[in-house]
Coordinates of C-alpha atoms and ligand atoms in Angstrom, one line a residue:
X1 CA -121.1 17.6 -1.0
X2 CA -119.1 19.6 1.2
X3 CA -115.1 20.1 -0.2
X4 CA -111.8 20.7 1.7
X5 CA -108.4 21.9 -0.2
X6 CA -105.8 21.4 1.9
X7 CA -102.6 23.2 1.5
X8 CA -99.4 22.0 3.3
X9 CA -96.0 23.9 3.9
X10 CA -92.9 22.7 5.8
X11 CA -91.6 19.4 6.6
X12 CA -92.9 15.6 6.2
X13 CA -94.4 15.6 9.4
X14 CA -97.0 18.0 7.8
X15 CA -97.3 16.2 4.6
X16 CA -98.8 13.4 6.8
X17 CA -100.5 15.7 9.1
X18 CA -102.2 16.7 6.0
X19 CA -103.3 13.0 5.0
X20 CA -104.8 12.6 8.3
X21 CA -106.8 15.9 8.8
X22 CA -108.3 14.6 5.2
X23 CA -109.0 10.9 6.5
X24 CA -110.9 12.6 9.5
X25 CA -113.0 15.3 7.5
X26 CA -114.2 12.6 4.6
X27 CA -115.3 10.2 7.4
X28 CA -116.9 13.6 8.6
X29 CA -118.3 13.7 5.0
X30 CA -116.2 16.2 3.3
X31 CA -114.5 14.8 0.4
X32 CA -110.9 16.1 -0.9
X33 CA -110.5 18.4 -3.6
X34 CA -107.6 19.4 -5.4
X35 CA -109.2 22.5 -6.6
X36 CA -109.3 25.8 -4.5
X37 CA -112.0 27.5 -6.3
X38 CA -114.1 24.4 -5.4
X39 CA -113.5 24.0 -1.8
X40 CA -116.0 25.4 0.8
X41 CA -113.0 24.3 3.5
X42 CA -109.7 25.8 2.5
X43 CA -107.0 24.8 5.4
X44 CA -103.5 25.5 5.3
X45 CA -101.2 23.5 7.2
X46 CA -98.0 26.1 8.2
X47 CA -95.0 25.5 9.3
X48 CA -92.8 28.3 12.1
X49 CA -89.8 27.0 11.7
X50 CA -88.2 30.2 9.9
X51 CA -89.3 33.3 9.5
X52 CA -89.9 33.0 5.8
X53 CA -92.4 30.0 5.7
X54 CA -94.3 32.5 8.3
X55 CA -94.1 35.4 5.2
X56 CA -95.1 32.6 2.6
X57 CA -98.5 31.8 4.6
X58 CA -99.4 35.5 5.7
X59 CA -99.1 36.2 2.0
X60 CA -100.9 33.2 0.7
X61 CA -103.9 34.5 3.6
X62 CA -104.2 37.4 1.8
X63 CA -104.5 36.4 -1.5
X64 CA -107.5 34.0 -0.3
X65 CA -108.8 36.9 1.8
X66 CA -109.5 38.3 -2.0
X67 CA -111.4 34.7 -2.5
X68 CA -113.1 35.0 0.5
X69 CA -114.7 38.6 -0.5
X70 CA -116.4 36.8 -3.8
X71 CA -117.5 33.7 -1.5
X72 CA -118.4 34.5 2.2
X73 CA -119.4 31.1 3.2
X74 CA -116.0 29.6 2.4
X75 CA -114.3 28.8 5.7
X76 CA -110.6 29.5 6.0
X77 CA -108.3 27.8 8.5
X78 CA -104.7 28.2 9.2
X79 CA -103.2 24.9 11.1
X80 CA -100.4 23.2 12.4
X81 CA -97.0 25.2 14.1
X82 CA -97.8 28.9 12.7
X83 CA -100.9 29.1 14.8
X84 CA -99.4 27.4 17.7
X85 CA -96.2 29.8 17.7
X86 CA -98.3 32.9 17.1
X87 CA -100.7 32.1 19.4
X88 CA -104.3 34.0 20.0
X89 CA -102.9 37.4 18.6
X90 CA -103.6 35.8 15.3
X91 CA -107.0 36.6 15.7
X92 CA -106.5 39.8 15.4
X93 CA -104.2 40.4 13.3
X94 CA -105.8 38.1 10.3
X95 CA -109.6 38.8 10.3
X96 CA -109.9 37.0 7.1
X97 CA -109.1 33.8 9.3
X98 CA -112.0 31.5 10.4
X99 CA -109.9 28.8 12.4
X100 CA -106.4 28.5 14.2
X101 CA -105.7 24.9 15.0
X102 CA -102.5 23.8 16.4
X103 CA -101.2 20.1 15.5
X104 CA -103.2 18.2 18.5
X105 CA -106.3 19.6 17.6
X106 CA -107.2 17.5 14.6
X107 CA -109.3 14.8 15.6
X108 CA -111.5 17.3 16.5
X109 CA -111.9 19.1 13.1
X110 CA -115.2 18.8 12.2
X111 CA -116.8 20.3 15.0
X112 CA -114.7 23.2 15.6
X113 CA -115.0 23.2 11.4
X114 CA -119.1 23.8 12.2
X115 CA -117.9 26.7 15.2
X116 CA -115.9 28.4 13.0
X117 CA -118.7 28.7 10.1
X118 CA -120.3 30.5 13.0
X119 CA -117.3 32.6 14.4
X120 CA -113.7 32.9 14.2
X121 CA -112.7 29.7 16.4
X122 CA -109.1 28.7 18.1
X123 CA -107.9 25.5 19.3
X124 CA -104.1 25.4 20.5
X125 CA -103.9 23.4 23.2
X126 CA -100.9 20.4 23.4
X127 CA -101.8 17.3 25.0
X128 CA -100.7 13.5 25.1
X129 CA -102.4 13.2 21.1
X130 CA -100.6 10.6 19.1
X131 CA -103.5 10.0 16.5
X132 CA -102.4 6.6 16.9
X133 CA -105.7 4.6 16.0
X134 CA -106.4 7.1 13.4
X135 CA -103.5 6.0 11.0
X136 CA -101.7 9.1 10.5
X137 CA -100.2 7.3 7.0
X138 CA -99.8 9.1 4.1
X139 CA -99.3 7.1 0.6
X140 CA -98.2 8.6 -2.6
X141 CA -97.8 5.8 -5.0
X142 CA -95.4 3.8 -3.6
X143 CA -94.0 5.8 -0.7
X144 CA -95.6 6.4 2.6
X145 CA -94.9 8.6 5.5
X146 CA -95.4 7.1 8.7
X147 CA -95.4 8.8 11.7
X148 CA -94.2 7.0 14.8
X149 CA -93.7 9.8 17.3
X150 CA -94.2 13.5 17.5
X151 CA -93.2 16.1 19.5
X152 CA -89.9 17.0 21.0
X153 CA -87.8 16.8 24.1
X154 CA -84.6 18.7 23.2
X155 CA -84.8 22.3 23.1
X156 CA -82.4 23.5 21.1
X157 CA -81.8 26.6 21.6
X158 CA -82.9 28.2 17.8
X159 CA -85.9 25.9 17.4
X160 CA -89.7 26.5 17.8
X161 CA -90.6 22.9 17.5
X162 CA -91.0 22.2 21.0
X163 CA -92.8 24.7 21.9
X164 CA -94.9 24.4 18.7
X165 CA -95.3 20.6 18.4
X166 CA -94.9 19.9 22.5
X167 CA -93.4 17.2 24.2
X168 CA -92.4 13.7 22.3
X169 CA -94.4 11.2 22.4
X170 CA -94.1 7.4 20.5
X171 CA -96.6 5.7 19.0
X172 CA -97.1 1.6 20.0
X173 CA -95.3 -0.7 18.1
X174 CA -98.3 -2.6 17.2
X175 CA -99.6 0.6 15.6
X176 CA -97.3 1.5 14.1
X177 CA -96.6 -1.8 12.2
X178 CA -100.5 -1.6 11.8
X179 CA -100.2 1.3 9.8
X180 CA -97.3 0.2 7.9
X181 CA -99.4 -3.1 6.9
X182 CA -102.1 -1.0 5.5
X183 CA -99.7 1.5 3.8
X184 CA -98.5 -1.6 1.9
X185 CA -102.3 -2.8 1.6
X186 CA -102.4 0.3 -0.4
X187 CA -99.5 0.1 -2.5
X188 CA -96.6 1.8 -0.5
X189 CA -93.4 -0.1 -1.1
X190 CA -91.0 2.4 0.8
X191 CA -91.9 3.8 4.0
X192 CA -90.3 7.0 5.5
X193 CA -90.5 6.6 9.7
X194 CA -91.3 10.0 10.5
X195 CA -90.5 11.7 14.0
X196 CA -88.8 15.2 15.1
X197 CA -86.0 12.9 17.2
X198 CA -86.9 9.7 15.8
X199 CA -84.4 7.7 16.4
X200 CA -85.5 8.5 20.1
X201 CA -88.6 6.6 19.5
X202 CA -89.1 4.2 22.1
X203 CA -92.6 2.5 23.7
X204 CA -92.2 0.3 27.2
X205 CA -89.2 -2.1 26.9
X206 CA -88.8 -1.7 22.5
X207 CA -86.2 0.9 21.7
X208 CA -85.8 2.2 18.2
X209 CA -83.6 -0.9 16.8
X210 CA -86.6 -3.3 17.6
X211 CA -89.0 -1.2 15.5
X212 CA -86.6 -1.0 12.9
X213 CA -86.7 -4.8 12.9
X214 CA -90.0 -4.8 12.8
X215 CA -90.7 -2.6 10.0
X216 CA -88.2 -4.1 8.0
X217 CA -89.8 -7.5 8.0
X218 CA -93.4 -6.4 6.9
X219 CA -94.3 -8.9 4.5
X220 CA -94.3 -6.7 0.8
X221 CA -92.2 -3.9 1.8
X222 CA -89.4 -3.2 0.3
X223 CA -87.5 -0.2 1.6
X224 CA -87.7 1.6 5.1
X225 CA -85.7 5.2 5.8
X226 CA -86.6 7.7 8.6
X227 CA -86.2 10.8 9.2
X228 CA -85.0 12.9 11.0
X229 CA -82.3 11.5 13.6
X230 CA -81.0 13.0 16.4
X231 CA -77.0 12.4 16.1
X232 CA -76.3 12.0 20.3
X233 CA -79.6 9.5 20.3
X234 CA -77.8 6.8 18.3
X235 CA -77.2 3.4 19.2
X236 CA -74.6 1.0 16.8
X237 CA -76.9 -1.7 17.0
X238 CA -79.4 0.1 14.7
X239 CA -76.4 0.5 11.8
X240 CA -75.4 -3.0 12.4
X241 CA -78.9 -4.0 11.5
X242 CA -79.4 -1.6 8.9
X243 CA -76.0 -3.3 7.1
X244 CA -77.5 -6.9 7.9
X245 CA -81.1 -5.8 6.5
X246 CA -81.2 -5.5 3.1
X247 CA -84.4 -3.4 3.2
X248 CA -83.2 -1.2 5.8
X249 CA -81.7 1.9 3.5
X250 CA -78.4 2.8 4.0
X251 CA -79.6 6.7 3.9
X252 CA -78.9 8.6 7.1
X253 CA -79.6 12.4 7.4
X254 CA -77.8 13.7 10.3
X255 CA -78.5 17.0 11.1
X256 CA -75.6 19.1 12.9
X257 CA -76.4 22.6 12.5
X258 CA -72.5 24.1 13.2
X259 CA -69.0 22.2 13.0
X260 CA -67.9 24.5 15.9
X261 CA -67.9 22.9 19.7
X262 CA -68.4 26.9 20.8
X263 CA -71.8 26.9 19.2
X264 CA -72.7 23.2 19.6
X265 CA -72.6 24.2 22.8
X266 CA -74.4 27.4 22.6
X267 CA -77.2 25.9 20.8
X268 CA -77.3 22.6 23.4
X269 CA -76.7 20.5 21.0
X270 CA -76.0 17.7 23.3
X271 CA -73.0 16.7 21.3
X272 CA -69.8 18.3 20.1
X273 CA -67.8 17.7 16.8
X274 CA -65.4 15.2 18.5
X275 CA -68.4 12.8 19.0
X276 CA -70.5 13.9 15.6
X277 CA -66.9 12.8 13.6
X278 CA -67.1 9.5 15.8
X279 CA -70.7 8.7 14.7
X280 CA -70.2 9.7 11.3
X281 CA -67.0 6.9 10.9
X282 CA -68.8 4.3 13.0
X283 CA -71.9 4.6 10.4
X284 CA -68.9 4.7 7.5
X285 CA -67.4 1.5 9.4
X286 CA -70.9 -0.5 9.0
X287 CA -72.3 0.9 6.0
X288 CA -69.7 2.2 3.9
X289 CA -71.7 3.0 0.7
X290 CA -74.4 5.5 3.0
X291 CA -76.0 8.6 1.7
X292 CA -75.3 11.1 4.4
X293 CA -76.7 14.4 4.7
X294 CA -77.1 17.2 7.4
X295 CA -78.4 20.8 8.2
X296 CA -76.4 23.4 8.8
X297 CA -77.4 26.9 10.5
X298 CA -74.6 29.9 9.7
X299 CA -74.4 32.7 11.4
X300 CA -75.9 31.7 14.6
X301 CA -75.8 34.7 17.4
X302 CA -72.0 35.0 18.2
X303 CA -70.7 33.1 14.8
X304 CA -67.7 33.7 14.6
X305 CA -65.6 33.5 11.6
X306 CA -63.3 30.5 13.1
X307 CA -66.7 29.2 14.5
X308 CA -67.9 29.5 10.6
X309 CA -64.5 28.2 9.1
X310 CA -65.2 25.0 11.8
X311 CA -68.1 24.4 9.7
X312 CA -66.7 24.6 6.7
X313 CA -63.7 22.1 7.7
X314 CA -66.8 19.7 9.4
X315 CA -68.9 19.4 5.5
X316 CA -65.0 18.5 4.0
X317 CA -64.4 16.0 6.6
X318 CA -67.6 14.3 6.6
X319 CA -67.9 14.8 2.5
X320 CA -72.1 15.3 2.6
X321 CA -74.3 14.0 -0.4
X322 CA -76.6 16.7 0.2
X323 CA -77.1 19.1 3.3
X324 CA -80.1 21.5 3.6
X325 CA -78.2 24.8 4.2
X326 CA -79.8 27.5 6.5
X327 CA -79.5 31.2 8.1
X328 CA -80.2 31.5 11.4
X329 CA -83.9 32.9 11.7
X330 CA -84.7 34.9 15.0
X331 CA -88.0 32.5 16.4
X332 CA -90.1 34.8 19.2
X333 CA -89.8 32.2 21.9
X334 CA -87.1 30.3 22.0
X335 CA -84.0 30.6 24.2
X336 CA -81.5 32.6 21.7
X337 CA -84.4 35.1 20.6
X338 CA -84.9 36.1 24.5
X339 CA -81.3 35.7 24.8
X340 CA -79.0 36.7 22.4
X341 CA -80.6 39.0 20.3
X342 CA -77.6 41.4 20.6
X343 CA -75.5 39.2 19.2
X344 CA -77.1 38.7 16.1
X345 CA -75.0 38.7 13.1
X346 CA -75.4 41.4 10.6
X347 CA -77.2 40.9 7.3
X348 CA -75.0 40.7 4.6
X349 CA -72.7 38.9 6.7
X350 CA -75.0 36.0 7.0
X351 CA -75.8 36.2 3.2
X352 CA -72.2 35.6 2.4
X353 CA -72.0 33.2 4.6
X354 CA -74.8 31.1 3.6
X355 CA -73.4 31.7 0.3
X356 CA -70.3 30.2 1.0
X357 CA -71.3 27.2 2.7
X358 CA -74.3 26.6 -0.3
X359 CA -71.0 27.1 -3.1
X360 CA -69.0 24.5 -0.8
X361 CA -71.7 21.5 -0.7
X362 CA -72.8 22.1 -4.2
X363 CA -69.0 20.9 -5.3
X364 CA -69.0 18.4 -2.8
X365 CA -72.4 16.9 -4.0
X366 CA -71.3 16.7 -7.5
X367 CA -68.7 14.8 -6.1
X368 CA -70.2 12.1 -4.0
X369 CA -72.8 11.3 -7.4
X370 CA -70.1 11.8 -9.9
X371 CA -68.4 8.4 -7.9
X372 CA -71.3 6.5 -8.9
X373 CA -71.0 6.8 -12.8
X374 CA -69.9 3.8 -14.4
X375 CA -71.6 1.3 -11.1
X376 CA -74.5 -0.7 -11.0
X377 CA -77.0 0.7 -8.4
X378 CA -80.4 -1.2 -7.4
X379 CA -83.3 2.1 -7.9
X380 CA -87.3 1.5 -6.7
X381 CA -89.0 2.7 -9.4
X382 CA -91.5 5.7 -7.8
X383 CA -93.2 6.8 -10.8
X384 CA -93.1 8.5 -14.3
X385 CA -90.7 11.1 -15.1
X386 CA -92.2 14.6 -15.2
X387 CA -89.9 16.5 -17.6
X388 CA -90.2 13.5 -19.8
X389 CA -92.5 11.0 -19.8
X390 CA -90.3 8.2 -21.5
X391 CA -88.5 8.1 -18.5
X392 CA -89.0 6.7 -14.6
X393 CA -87.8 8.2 -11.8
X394 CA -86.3 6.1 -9.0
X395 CA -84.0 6.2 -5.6
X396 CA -81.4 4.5 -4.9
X397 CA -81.0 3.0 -1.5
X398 CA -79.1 5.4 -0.3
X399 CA -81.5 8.2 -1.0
X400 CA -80.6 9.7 -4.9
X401 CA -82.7 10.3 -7.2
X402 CA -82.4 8.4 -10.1
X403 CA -83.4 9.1 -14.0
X404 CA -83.8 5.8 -16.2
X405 CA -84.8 4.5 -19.4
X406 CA -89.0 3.6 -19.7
X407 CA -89.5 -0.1 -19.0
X408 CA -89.6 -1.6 -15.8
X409 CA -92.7 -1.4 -13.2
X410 CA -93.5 1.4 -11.2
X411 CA -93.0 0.1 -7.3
X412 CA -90.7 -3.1 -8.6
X413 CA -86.4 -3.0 -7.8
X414 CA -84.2 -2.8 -10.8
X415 CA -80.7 -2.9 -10.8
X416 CA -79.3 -0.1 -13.4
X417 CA -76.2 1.2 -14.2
X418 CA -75.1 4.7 -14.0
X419 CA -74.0 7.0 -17.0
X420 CA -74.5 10.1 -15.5
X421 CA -74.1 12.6 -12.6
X422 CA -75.2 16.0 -11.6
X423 CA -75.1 17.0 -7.8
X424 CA -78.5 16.2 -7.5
X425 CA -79.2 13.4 -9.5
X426 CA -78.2 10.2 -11.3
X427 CA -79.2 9.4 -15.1
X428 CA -78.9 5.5 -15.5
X429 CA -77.8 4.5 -19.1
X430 CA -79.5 1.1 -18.8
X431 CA -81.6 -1.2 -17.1
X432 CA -79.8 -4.7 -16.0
X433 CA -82.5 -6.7 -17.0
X434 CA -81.3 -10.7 -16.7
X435 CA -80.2 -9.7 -13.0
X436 CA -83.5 -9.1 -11.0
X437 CA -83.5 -7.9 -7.6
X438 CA -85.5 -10.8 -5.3
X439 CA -88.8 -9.4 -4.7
X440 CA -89.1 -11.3 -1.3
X441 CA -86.4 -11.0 0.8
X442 CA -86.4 -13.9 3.6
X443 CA -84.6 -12.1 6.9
X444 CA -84.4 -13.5 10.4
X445 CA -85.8 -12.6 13.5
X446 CA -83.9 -9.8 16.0
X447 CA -84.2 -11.1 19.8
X448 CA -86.0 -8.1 21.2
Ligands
5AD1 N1 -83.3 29.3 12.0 C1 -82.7 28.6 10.9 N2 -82.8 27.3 10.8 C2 -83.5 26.6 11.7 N3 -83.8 25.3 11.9 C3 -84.5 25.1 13.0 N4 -84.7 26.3 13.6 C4 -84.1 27.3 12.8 C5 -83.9 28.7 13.0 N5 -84.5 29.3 14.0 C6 -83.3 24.3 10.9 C7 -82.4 23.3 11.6 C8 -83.2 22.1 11.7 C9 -84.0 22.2 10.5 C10 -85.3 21.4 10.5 O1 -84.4 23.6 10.4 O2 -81.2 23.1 10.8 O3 -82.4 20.9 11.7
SF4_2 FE1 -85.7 21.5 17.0 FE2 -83.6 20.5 18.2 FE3 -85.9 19.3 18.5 FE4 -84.7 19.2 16.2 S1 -83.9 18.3 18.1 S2 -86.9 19.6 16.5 S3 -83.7 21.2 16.1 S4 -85.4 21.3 19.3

């Protein structure tokens, strides 16, 4: 029996990119291992987003090079955006490499899986690829990722995805709530919508709000979040039907990269802070208890310290429950590498930056958990805590995680209250057992 490890780096979208190249090599007759040493297929699926995940994967290459010496016939391949932004100087340049797929390519695994046994193969092109019949779904207990478009339209000036992942495309509706169906036929109970823009998700006359209305009323699912939004691709309706929908979860991440109009508009953001502050109290206005979080990119070419300051001023204003905090990362490419290279900011600026900004949100975090102690909060029980197996874990709706006492079902709703807070998590001091959420929630039709 033939074996494929699959190892994935980066965002969501490659966590399900990941389930799917393993659905199409076992129907190919290759069956999953979690075991390197076993695997006669060993494919890592990179991401190019910074320069660092690049350094991870080169480094990871080598160390299976070493493998690869002891066991010839294993066949290495590197997929998803690292190949793709590289491009065919890869070949080169890692000789320990078998096969360079990029993240259209996977349908046709198996065969260019037999070339590369032969010779060191490449597949990079971008078409019109959805994967759409091939239920891109991956389940982990009782969470699935479901992908419902890919690509991206935007071009932001920092960011390799477009050029990596290509141009958006949306899945059907019907295939989408196809996939959602069987996610639930195999035990997902929260689904994470996933799509680079994906509140841009649209398919002939059904716009984003209609699929969220769709989702939401799959018969056995509890929960529904996506990720990630663009912030100017908003419309109200979908927060007035997220406050109307109790499975709809009031979680939004909202990613804004700098509080400063100057490098908004540097970056072509499409937005500025005026209209970012706007969205953010319009979401407040419908959903007041919602989870928000963002990214942030300091020290962007030209970053000034005002421009920074801005930033800082934006994460007080908005008061963030989390943020994933970033330095700008030169990407070979894109418009600010060819561009603006000489006005990259120096090293230890950026450090103390990044710092600063990290220091900032951490207090804020603790904050926005620290207001839940003492309230009842309804938590999905995911699964078994690791540190401690007495324990579950759990999220609330909006999006923390949530410690609590052994008891309840994994995949059921409890409500519990919180004792608790650090500024990453809650730790419930008991389970409200006489006051059950409903299991089946009866919601009416949307006209779409
Ligand atoms: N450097 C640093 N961070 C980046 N991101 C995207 N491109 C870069 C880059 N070149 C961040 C953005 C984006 C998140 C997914 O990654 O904040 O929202
Ligand atoms: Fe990259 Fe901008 Fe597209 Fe997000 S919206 S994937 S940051 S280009």
């Amino acid at each position: 029996m033939k074996r494929v490890y699959i190892e994935t780096y980066g965002c969501q979208m490659n966590v399900a990119d990941s389930a799917l190249m393993s659905h199409v090599l076992e129907d190919a007759g290759f069956r999953t291992t979690e075991d390197v040493q076993e695997a006669s297929l060993v494919l890592l699926n990179t991401c190019a987003i910074r320069e660092r995940a690049e350094d991870r994967v080169r480094a990871r290459i080598r160390q299976l090079g070493q493998l690869k010496r002891i066991r010839p016939d294993l066949v290495l391949g590197v997929t998803g955006c690292m190949p793709k932004h590289l491009g065919k100087e890869l070949l080169d340049r890692l000789p320990q490499v078998d096969l360079f797929l990029g993240p259209d390519s996977y349908r046709r695994l198996p065969e260019l899986v037999e070339a590369a046994a032969q010779k060191p193969t490449l597949d990079l092109r971008l078409d019109d690829e959805d994967y759409s019949d091939l239920d891109p779904v991956s389940v982990e207990g009782v969470h699935a990722f479901v992908p419902i478009m890919r690509g991206c339209d935007r071009f932001c000036t920092f960011c390799v995805v477009p050029l990596t992942r290509g141009r958006e495309k949306s899945l059907p509706l019907d295939d989408v709530i196809r996939q959602v169906e069987s996610a639930v036929a195999q035990g997902a109970r929260a689904v994470t919508l996933l799509g680079q823009t994906v509140n841009s998700w649209h398919h002939g006359a059904h716009r984003f709000v209609h699929l969220l209305d769709h989702v939401s009323r799959v018969p056995g699912l509890l929960r529904v979040r996506f990720t990630s939004p663009h912030p100017a691709e908003f419309e109200e309706e979908v927060f007035a039907l997220m406050a109307e929908r109790p499975g709809l979860c009031p979680q939004l991440h909202l990613p804004v990269q700098s509080g400063s109009d100057r490098m908004l508009e540097a970056m072509k953001r499409g937005h500025d802070r005026a209209q970012y502050r706007s969205l953010v109290d319009t979401i407040r206005r419908h959903l007041p208890d919602a989870g928000l979080s963002t990214d942030i990119i300091v020290a962007y070419p030209g970053e000034s310290e005002e421009d920074f300051a801005e930033t800082c001023s934006l994460i007080e204003e908005v008061r963030y429950d989390s943020a994933f905090l970033f330095r700008y990362s030169p990407r070979s490419g894109t418009y600010a590498h060819r561009k603006l290279r000489a006005e990259e900011i120096a090293d230890e600026i950026a450090a103390a930056r990044l710092q600063r900004v990290i220091e900032l949100q951490e207090r804020i975090s603790h904050e926005r958990y620290t207001r839940w102690v003492g309230r009842a909060v309804e938590v999905l029980v995911e699964g078994v805590s690791r540190r401690d197996p007495a324990h579950l874990v759990g999220k609330s709706a909006d999006g923390k995680t949530v410690i609590l006492p052994g008891g309840p079902e994994i995949g059921t709703l409890v409500r519990v209250e919180i004792g608790q807070a650090t500024s990453h998590t809650l730790l419930a001091r008991g389970v409200h057992e006489d006051d059950p959420v409903p299991g089946d929630r009866a919601v009416e039709q949307l006209e779409v």
